[in-house]
Tab-separated table of C-alpha atoms in Angstrom:
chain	number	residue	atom	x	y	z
A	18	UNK	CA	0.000	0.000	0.000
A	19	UNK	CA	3.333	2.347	0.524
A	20	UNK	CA	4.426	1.615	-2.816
A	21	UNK	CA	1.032	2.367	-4.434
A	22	UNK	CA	0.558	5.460	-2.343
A	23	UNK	CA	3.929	6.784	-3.410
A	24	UNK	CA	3.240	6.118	-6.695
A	25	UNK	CA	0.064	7.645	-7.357
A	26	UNK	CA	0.268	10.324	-4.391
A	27	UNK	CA	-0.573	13.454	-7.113
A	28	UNK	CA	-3.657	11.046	-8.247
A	29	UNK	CA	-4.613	10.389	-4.454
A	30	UNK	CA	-4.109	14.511	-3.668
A	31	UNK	CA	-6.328	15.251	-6.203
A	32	UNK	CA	-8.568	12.670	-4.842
A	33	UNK	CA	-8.838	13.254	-1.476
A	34	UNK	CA	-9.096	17.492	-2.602
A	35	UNK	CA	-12.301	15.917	-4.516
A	36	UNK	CA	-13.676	14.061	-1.860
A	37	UNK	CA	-13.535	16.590	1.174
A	38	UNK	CA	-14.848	19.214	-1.577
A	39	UNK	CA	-17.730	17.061	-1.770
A	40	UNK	CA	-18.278	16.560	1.516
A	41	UNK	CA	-18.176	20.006	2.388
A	42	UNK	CA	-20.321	21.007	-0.292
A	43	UNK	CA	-22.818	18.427	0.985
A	44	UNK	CA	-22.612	20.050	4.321
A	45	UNK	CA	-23.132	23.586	3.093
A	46	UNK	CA	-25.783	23.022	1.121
A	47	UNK	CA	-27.912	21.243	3.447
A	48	UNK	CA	-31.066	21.302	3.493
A	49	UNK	CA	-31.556	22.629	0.059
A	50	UNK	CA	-32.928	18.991	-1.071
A	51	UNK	CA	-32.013	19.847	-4.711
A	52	UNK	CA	-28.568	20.684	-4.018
A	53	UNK	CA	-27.617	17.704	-1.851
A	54	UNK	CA	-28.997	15.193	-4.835
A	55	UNK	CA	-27.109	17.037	-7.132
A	56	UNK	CA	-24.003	16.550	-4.944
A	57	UNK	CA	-24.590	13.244	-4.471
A	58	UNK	CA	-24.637	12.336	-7.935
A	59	UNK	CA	-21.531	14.339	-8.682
A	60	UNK	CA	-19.392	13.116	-5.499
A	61	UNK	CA	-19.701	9.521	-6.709
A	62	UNK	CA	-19.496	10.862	-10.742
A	63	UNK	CA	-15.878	12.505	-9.672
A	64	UNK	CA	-14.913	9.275	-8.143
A	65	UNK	CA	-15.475	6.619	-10.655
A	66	UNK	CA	-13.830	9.379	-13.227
A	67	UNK	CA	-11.162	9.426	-11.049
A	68	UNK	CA	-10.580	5.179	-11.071
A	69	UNK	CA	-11.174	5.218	-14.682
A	70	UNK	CA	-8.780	7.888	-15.310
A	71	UNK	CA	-5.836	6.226	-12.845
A	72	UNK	CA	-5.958	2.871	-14.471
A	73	UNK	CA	-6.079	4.417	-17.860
A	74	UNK	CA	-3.329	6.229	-16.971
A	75	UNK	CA	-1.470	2.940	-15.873
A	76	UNK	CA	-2.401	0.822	-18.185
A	77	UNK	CA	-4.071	-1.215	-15.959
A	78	UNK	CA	-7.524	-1.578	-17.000
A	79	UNK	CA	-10.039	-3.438	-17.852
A	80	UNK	CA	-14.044	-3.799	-18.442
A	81	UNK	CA	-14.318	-5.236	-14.713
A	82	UNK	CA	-12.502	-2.337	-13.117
A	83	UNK	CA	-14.436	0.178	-14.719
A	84	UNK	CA	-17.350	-2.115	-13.405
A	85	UNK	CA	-15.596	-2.120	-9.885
A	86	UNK	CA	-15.676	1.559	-9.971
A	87	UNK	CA	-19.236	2.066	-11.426
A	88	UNK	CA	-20.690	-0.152	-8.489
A	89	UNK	CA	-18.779	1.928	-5.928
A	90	UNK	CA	-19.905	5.023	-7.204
A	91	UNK	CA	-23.520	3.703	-7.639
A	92	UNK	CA	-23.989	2.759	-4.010
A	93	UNK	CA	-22.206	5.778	-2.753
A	94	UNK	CA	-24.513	7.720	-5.066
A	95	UNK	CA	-27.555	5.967	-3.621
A	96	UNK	CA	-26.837	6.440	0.035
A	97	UNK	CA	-26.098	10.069	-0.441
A	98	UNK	CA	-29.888	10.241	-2.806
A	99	UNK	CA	-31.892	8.839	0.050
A	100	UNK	CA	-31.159	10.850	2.510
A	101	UNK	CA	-31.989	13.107	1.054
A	102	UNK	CA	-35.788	11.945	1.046
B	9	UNK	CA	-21.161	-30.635	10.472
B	10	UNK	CA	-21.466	-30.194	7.340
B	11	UNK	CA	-23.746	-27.720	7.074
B	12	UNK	CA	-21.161	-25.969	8.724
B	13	UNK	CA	-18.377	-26.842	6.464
B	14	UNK	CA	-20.532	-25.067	3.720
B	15	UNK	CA	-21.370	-21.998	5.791
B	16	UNK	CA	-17.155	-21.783	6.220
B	17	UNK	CA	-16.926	-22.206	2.729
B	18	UNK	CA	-19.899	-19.547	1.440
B	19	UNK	CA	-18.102	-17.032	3.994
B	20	UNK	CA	-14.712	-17.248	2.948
B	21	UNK	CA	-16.026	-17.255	-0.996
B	22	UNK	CA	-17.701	-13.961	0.222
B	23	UNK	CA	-15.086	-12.523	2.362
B	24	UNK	CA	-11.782	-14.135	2.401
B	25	UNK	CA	-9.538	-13.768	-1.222
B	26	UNK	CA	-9.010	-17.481	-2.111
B	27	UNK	CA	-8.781	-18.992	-5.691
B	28	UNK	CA	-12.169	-19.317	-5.939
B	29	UNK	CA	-12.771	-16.104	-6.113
B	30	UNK	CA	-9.828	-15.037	-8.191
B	31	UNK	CA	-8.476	-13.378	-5.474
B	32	UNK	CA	-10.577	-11.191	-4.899
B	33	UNK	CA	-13.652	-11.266	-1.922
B	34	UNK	CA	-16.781	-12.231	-3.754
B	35	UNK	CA	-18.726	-9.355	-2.031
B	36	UNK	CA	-16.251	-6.754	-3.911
B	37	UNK	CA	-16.723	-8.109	-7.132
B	38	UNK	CA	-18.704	-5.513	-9.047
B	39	UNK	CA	-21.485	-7.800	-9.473
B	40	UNK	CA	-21.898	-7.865	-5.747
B	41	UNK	CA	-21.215	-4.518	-5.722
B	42	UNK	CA	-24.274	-4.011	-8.026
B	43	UNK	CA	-26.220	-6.031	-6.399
B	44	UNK	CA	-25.947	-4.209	-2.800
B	45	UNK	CA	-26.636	-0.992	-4.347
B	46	UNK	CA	-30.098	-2.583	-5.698
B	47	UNK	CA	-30.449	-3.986	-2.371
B	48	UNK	CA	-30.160	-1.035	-0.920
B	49	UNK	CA	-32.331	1.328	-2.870
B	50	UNK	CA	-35.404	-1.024	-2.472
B	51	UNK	CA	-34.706	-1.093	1.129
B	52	UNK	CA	-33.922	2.580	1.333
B	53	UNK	CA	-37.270	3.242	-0.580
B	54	UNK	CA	-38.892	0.703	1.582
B	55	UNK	CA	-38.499	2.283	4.575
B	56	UNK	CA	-39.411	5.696	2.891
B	57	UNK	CA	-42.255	4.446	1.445
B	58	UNK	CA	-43.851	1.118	2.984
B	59	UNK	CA	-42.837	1.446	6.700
B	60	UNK	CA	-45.073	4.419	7.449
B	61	UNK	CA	-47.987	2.205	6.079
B	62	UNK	CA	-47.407	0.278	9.201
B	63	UNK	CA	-47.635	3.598	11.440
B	64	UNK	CA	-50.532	2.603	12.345
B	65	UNK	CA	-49.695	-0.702	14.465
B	66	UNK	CA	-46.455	0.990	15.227
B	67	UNK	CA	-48.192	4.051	16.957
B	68	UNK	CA	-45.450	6.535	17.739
B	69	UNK	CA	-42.595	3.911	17.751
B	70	UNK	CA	-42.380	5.576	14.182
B	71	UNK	CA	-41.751	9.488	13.224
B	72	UNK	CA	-39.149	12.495	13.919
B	73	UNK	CA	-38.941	13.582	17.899
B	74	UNK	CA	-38.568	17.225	18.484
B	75	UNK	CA	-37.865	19.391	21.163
B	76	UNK	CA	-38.836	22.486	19.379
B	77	UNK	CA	-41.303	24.852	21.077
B	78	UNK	CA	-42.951	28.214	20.029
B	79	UNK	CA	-40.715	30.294	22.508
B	80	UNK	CA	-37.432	28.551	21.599
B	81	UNK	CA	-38.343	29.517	18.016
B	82	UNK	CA	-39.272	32.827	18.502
B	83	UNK	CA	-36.322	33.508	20.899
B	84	UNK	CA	-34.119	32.787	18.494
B	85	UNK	CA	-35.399	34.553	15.738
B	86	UNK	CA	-35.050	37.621	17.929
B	87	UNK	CA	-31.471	36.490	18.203
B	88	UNK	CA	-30.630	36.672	14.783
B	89	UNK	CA	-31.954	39.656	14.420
B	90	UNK	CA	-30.647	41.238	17.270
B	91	UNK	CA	-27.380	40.043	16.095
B	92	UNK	CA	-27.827	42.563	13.402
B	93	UNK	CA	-29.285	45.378	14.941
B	94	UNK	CA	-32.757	44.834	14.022
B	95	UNK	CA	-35.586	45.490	16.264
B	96	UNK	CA	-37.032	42.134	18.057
B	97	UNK	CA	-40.962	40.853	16.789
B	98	UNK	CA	-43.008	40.926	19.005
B	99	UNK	CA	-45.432	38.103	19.549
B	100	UNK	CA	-48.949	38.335	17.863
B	101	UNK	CA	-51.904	35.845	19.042
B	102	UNK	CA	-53.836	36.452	15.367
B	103	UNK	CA	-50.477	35.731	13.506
B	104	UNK	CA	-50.057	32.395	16.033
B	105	UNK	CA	-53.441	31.383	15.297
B	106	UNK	CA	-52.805	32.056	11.896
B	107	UNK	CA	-49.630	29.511	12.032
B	108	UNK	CA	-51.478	26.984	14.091
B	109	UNK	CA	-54.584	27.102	11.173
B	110	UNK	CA	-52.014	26.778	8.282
B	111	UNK	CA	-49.892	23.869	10.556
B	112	UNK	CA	-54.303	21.974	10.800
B	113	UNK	CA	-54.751	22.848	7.296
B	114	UNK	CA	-51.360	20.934	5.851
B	115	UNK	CA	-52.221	17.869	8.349
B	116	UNK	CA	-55.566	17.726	7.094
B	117	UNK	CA	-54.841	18.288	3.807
B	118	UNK	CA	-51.537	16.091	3.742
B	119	UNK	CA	-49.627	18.691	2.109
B	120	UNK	CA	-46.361	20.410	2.405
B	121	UNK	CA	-46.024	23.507	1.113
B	122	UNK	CA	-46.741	27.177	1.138
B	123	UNK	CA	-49.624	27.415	-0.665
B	124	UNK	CA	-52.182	24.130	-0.660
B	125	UNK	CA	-53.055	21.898	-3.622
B	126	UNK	CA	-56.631	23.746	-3.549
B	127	UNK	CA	-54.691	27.092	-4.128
B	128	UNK	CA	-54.805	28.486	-0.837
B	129	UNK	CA	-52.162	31.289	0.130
B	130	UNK	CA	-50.822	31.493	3.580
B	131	UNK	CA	-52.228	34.945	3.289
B	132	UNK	CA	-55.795	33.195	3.361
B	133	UNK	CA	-55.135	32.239	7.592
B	134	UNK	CA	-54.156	35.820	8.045
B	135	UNK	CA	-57.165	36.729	6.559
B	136	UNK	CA	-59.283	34.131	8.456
B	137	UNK	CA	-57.948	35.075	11.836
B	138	UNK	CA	-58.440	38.737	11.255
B	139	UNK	CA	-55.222	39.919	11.026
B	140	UNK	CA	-55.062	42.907	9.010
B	141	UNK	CA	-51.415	43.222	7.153
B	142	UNK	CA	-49.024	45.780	5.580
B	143	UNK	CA	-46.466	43.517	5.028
B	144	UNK	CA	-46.647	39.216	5.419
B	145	UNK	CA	-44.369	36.146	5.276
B	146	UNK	CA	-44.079	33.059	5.818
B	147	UNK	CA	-41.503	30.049	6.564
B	148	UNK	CA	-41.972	26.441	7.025
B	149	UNK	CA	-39.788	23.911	8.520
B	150	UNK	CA	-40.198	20.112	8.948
B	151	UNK	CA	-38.681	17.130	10.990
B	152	UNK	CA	-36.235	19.108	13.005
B	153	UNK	CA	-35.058	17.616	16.370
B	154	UNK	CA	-33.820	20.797	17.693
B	155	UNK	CA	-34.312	24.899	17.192
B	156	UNK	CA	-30.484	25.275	16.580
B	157	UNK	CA	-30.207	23.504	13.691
B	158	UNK	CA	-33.842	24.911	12.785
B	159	UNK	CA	-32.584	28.416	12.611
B	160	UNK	CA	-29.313	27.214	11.183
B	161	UNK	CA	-31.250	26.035	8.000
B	162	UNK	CA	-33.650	29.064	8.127
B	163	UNK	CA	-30.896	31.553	8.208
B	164	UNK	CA	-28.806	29.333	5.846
B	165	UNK	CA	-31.296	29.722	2.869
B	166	UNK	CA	-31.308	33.420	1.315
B	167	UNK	CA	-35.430	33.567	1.400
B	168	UNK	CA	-35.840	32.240	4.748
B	169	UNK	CA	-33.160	34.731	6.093
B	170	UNK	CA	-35.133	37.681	4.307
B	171	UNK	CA	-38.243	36.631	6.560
B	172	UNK	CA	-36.226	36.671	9.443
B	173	UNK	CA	-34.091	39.704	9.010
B	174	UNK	CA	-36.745	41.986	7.323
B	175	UNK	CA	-36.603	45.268	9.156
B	176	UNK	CA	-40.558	45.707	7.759
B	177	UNK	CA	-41.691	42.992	9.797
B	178	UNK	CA	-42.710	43.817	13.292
B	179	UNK	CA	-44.513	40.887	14.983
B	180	UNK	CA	-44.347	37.021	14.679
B	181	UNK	CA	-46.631	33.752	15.309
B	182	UNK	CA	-45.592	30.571	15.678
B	183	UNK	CA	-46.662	27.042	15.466
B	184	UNK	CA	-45.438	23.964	16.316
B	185	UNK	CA	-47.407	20.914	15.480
B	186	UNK	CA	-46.706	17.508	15.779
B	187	UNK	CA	-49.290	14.887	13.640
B	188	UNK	CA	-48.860	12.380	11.229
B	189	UNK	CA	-47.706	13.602	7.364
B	190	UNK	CA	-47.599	11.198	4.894
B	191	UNK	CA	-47.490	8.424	7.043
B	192	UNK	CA	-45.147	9.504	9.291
B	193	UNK	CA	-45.091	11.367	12.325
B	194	UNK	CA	-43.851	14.370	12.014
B	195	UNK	CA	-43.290	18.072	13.658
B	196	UNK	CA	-44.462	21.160	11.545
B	197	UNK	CA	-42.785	24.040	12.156
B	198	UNK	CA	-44.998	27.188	10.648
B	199	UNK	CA	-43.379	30.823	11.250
B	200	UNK	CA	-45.520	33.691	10.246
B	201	UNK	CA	-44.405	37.644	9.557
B	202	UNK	CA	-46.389	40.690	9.617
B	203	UNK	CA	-46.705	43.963	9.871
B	204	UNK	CA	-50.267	45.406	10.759
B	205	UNK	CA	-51.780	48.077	8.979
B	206	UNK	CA	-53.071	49.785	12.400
B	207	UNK	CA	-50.223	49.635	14.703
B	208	UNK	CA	-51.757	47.416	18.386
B	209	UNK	CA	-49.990	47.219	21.757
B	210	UNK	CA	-47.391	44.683	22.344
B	211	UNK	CA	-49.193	41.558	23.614
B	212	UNK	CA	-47.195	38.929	26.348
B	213	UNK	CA	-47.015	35.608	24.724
B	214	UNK	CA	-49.771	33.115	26.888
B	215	UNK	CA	-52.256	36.048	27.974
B	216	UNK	CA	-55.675	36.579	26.210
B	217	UNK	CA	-56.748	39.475	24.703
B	218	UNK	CA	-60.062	40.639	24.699
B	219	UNK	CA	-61.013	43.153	20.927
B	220	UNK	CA	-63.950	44.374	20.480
B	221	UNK	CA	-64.828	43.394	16.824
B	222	UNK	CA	-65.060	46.363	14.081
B	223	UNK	CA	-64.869	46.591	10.855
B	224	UNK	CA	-62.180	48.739	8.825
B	225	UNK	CA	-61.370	49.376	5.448
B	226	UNK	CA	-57.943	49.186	4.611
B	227	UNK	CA	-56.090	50.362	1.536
B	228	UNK	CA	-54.178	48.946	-0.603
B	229	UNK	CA	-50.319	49.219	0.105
B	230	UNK	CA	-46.884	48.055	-0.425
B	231	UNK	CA	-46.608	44.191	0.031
B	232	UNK	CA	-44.624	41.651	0.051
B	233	UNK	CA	-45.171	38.528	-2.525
B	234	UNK	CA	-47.032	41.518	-4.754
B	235	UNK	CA	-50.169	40.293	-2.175
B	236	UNK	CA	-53.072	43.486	-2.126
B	237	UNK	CA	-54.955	43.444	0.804
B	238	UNK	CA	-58.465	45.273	-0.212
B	239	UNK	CA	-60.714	43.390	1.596
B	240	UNK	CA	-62.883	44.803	4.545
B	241	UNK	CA	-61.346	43.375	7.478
B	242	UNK	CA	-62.985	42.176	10.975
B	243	UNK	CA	-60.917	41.635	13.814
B	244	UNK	CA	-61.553	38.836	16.288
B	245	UNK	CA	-63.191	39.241	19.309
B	246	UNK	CA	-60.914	37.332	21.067
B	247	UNK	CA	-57.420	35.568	20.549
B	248	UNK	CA	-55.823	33.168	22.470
B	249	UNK	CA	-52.551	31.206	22.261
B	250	UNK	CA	-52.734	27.298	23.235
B	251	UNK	CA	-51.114	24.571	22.288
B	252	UNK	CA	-52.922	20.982	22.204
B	253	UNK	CA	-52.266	19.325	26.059
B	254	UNK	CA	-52.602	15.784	24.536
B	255	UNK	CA	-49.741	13.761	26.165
B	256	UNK	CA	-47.756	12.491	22.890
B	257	UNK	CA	-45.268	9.751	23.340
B	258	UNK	CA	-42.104	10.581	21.670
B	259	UNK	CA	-41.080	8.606	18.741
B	260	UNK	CA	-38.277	6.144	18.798
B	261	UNK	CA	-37.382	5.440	15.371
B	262	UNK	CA	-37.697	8.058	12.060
B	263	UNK	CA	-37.313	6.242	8.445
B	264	UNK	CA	-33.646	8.512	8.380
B	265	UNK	CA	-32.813	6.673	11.320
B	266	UNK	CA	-33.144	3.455	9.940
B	267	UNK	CA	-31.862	4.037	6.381
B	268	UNK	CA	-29.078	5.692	8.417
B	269	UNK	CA	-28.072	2.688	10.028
B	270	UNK	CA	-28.625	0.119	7.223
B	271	UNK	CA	-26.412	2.347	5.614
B	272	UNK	CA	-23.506	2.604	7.915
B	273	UNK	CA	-23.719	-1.211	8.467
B	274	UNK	CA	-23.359	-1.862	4.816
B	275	UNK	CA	-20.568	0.549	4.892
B	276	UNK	CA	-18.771	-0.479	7.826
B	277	UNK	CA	-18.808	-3.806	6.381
B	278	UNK	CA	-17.324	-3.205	2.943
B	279	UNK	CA	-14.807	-0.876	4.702
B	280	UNK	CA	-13.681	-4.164	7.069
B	281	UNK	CA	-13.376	-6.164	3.782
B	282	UNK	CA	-11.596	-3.815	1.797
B	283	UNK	CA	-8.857	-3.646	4.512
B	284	UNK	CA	-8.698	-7.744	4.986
B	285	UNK	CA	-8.558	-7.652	1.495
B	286	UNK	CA	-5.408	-5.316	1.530
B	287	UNK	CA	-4.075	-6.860	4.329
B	288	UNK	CA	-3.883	-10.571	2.569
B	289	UNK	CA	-2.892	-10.049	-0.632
B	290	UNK	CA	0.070	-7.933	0.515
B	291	UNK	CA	1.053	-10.788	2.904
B	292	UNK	CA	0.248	-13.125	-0.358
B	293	UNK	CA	2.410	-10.761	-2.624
B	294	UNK	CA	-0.286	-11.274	-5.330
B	295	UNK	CA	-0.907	-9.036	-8.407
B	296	UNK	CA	-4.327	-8.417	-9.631
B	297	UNK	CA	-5.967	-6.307	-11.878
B	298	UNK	CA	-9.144	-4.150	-9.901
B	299	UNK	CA	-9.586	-1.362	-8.215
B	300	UNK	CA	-7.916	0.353	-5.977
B	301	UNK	CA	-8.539	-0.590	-2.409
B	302	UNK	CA	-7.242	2.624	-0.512
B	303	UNK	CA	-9.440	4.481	-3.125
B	304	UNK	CA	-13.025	2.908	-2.298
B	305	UNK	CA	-11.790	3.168	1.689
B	306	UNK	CA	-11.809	6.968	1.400
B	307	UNK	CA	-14.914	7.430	-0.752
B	308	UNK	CA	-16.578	5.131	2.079
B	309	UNK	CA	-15.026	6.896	4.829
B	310	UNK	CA	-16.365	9.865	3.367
B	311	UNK	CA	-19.720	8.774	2.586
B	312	UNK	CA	-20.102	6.880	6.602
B	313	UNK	CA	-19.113	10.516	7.576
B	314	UNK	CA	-21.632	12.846	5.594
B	315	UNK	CA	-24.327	9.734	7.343
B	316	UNK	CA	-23.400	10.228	10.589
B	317	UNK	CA	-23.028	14.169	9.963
B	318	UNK	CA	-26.393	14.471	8.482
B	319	UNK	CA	-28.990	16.361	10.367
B	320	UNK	CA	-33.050	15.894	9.896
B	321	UNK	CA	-35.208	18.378	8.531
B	322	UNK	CA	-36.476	20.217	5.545
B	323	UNK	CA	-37.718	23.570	5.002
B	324	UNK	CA	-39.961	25.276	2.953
């Protein structure tokens, strides 16, 4: 995990920037219902761009990764949507 | 024993990276993956949508508990406006009786939202009650557990802060209702502005006042929402503040509580797995082509944050 962190630690900057952007946009734009689900649809949309763009830029990808990362970001996106209800 | 020779074997195919699995815990595949987010929107919408038709056996095990009262809200209000050298609203009975008619109305009605399927304003329970406006607003609030974060939503939204911070408003009526919306239990918070067109004494919150009715005709002025206010107005005999003395049990569990922790469970889980996972196949020194593990563990630590982090309540 070292060796992958050192690696890719401009990809997992820019990653973790994303996420606590997210977050805190989450936060701030509670409880404007609209806002939030639009948040949580782009949160999890930055993140799977994010995987797909790593491993493309690794050369180490394949259908099921991009699957791996669609899932991910469909159930984050999903958990973020309802509670929003 | 063999029953629980399979059980070892379906939870280290699930959990543990083995060949059989290519490596890989079967419950991070993405098929699994898929099929826990499906899992989890038809139990997400379940709760939403099918537990409250059980509110009725339930009783009150089922709805949002509040500790929101009418003072709490008003005394806050003053707050922020205080905070900004505005003058403090004073307390009207016809504006509270006002709130507590719109608050009946959107119970009754099953609605939420300023102005009812049938078309009726807020203005309308101003009207009813007798209260004779210059200027008139209203904010709603729902499912709030406490007036902090109530007035931290309020004042966070640009039209709710107008209400609270215009300098034309001069008195306020609250109401705070609990009943069942949709199903669920749930506590209606109704805040209404005005200024009157004939200035009246300042009234103590929880005293009656005694008017003697007479009718007035009042022009036309400057409003707010571009409302006109031409009628002939009659103002009640008599006003009185009261809230309902029916001993409510609080409720125990809201549906955001529950989709809350089915949630974090779920979450929690897949975090535990994800680590295992790295854990193993470092100690295995295996290669494999999927995602990366660290990555999913902060979008998940993220999300089981914003669910712990997230506060009830909607306004309107």
């Amino acid at each position: 995990m070292k060796n992958q962190l050192k690696n890719h630690l401009i990809a997992y900057i820019f990653l973790i920037t994303g996420l606590v952007i997210g977050a805190v946009a989450y936060i701030h734009v509670w409880p404007n219902q609209t806002l939030m689900r639009l948040v949580a649809l782009l949160l999890p949309g930055f993140y799977f761009i994010w995987g797909v763009a790593t491993h493309v830029k690794t050369k180490r990808i394949s259908v099921k990764v991009v699957y791996e990362y669609a899932a991910i970001a469909l159930l984050a996106s999903v958990t973020l949507l309802l509670l929003t209800f | 024993m063999q029953w629980l020779t399979k059980v070892n074997r379906v939870v280290s195919h699930l959990f543990h990276p083995q060949r059989s699995n290519n490596y890989r815990p079967r419950i991070l595949h993405p098929e699994s993956l898929f099929a826990i987010s499906l899992l989890a929107i038809v139990i997400g919408l379940g709760f939403i949508r099918l537990v409250p038709s059980f509110s009725q056996t339930l009783g009150s095990v089922l709805g949002y508990a509040s500790d929101i009262n009418v003072a709490s809200v008003i005394a806050e209000t003053n707050d922020q406006r205080l905070r900004l050298g505005l003058k403090p609203l004073s307390e009207s009975p016809l504006l509270t009786l006002a709130a507590k008619k719109k608050a009946t109305d959107m119970f009754q009605k099953q609605y939420w939202a300023h102005i009812a399927p049938d078309g009726t304003k807020p203005w309308h329970f101003m009207k009813l009650v007798g209260y004779d406006y210059r200027y008139a607003g209203e904010n709603l609030a729902k499912n709030f557990a406490v007036t902090d974060d109530l007035l931290a939503a309020w004042m966070h939204s640009p039209k709710h802060r107008e209400n609270i911070l215009n300098p034309h408003y001069t008195q306020i009526g609250v109401a705070v209702s609990d009943g069942v919306l949709n199903g669920v239990e749930t506590t209606l918070v109704v805040q209404m502005f005005g200024q009157p067109q004939h200035v009246l004494p300042a009234i103590a919150a929880g005293t009656h006042t005694s008017i003697q009715p007479h009718k007035t005709r009042s022009k036309a002025r400057t409003k707010e929402m571009s409302e006109s206010n031409k009628l002939n107005s009659q103002v009640l005999a008599q006003a009185t503040i009261s809230r309902p003395l029916i001993p409510q049990l609080k409720p125990t569990y809201s549906p955001l509580i529950l989709i809350k922790s089915f949630f974090s469970s779920i979450g929690f889980m897949l975090m535990l797995v994800l680590v295992y996972d790295l854990v193993m196949i470092r100690e295995n020194h295996r290669f494999r082509l999927v995602g990366k593990n660290f990555a999913h563990l902060l979008l998940l630590g993220t999300i089981m944050f914003l669910i712990f982090y997230f506060k009830a309540g909607v306004i309107g």
